[in-house]
């Protein structure tokens, strides 16, 4: 099924376009990329972005890792999230699920795996078992067979059946709306609990995955040595009205724009606000 990026474009099409217009380090943004940025944010019409050379970018990463970036002002944070909201008003998880239970299982399966990889395996699994009772009845061996394309499938199959049994035993077969109860389930940690609380119960939690951890540190928005540090910092700085969707905006930003090896600063909607020294924003002729 076609997935949407922050820009609302089909992901494959978007990445294909990006590849076709990829810049060499040091090259100025193309007319195309600049046009994309203007479409997101009319306020940035007079700016374009240039990437620094790889060596300088490495130095920039070191600075970011040491928390040496300038602070964001409240107005800049507000503006960044205003733009995320304008570009994608209702972001959704890319993990396919049917109900709170299948969401919980999908998130458990997504540890150290991609959402796309999980989505390939779960339709067959959820067709047979979309409740804890059906999952427990399916049994570990059958679950293992159905999810064998996902990394760490043996441990995950064991956890999925064990958490199903615990849900039946302690929560009447329902996913609890409670952090401590969620984190007591086999294979469920703080990140998984945060995703379930956010997506299934509408809580303004911010789950920190590898993308958000990178974006927080690289941009200087939420600097921290551990995921919990970054989560606490984001909860402190993200304006309350944006907290519900902050997790998805930042995850999608990290997944499709602020990439680990080669961030696409030329198409970034917060490039002028970002504190990463690896990019340079400058005034360009109209
Ligand atoms: S947030 Fe934007 S400008 Fe900053 S590093 Fe990431 S892609 Fe580049």
PDB file of N, CA and C and ligand atoms in Angstrom, residues 218-219 253 257-258 263-265 268 270-271 274 276 279, ligand 1:
ATOM      1  N   UNK A 218      21.272  15.742  16.599  1.00  0.00           N
ATOM      2  CA  UNK A 218      21.912  16.429  15.470  1.00  0.00           C
ATOM      3  C   UNK A 218      21.417  17.864  15.322  1.00  0.00           C
ATOM      4  N   UNK A 219      20.135  18.055  15.487  1.00  0.00           N
ATOM      5  CA  UNK A 219      19.580  19.403  15.302  1.00  0.00           C
ATOM      6  C   UNK A 219      19.806  20.289  16.526  1.00  0.00           C
ATOM      7  N   UNK A 253      10.517  12.541   9.921  1.00  0.00           N
ATOM      8  CA  UNK A 253      11.575  13.472   9.508  1.00  0.00           C
ATOM      9  C   UNK A 253      12.921  12.737   9.468  1.00  0.00           C
ATOM     10  N   UNK A 257      13.990  12.385   5.691  1.00  0.00           N
ATOM     11  CA  UNK A 257      14.712  13.626   5.378  1.00  0.00           C
ATOM     12  C   UNK A 257      16.050  13.695   6.106  1.00  0.00           C
ATOM     13  N   UNK A 258      16.024  13.656   7.417  1.00  0.00           N
ATOM     14  CA  UNK A 258      17.266  13.797   8.184  1.00  0.00           C
ATOM     15  C   UNK A 258      17.913  12.422   8.325  1.00  0.00           C
ATOM     16  N   UNK A 263      21.936  13.394   5.360  1.00  0.00           N
ATOM     17  CA  UNK A 263      20.674  14.122   5.552  1.00  0.00           C
ATOM     18  C   UNK A 263      20.338  14.981   4.332  1.00  0.00           C
ATOM     19  N   UNK A 264      19.066  15.006   3.973  1.00  0.00           N
ATOM     20  CA  UNK A 264      18.633  15.743   2.784  1.00  0.00           C
ATOM     21  C   UNK A 264      18.275  17.181   3.174  1.00  0.00           C
ATOM     22  N   UNK A 265      19.283  17.925   3.597  1.00  0.00           N
ATOM     23  CA  UNK A 265      19.050  19.286   4.084  1.00  0.00           C
ATOM     24  C   UNK A 265      18.409  20.164   3.008  1.00  0.00           C
ATOM     25  N   UNK A 268      14.757  19.947   3.424  1.00  0.00           N
ATOM     26  CA  UNK A 268      14.309  19.947   4.813  1.00  0.00           C
ATOM     27  C   UNK A 268      13.469  21.187   5.123  1.00  0.00           C
ATOM     28  N   UNK A 270      12.830  22.395   8.023  1.00  0.00           N
ATOM     29  CA  UNK A 270      13.293  23.162   9.188  1.00  0.00           C
ATOM     30  C   UNK A 270      14.777  23.506   9.056  1.00  0.00           C
ATOM     31  N   UNK A 271      15.292  23.520   7.826  1.00  0.00           N
ATOM     32  CA  UNK A 271      16.731  23.725   7.606  1.00  0.00           C
ATOM     33  C   UNK A 271      17.220  25.054   8.177  1.00  0.00           C
ATOM     34  N   UNK A 274      17.411  24.523  12.091  1.00  0.00           N
ATOM     35  CA  UNK A 274      18.300  23.464  12.582  1.00  0.00           C
ATOM     36  C   UNK A 274      19.657  24.033  12.980  1.00  0.00           C
ATOM     37  N   UNK A 276      22.483  22.176  13.344  1.00  0.00           N
ATOM     38  CA  UNK A 276      23.590  21.301  12.951  1.00  0.00           C
ATOM     39  C   UNK A 276      24.590  22.077  12.095  1.00  0.00           C
ATOM     40  N   UNK A 279      25.307  21.861   7.932  1.00  0.00           N
ATOM     41  CA  UNK A 279      24.601  22.540   6.833  1.00  0.00           C
ATOM     42  C   UNK A 279      24.793  24.040   6.991  1.00  0.00           C
TER      43      UNK A 279
HETATM   44  S1  LIG B   1      17.158  18.756  10.425  1.00  0.00           S
HETATM   45 FE1  LIG B   1      17.187  19.267   8.270  1.00  0.00          FE
HETATM   46  S2  LIG B   1      18.830  20.786   8.002  1.00  0.00           S
HETATM   47 FE2  LIG B   1      19.113  19.781   9.992  1.00  0.00          FE
HETATM   48  S3  LIG B   1      20.552  18.119   9.565  1.00  0.00           S
HETATM   49 FE3  LIG B   1      18.486  17.251   9.437  1.00  0.00          FE
HETATM   50  S4  LIG B   1      17.941  17.395   7.254  1.00  0.00           S
HETATM   51 FE4  LIG B   1      19.711  18.768   7.589  1.00  0.00          FE
END
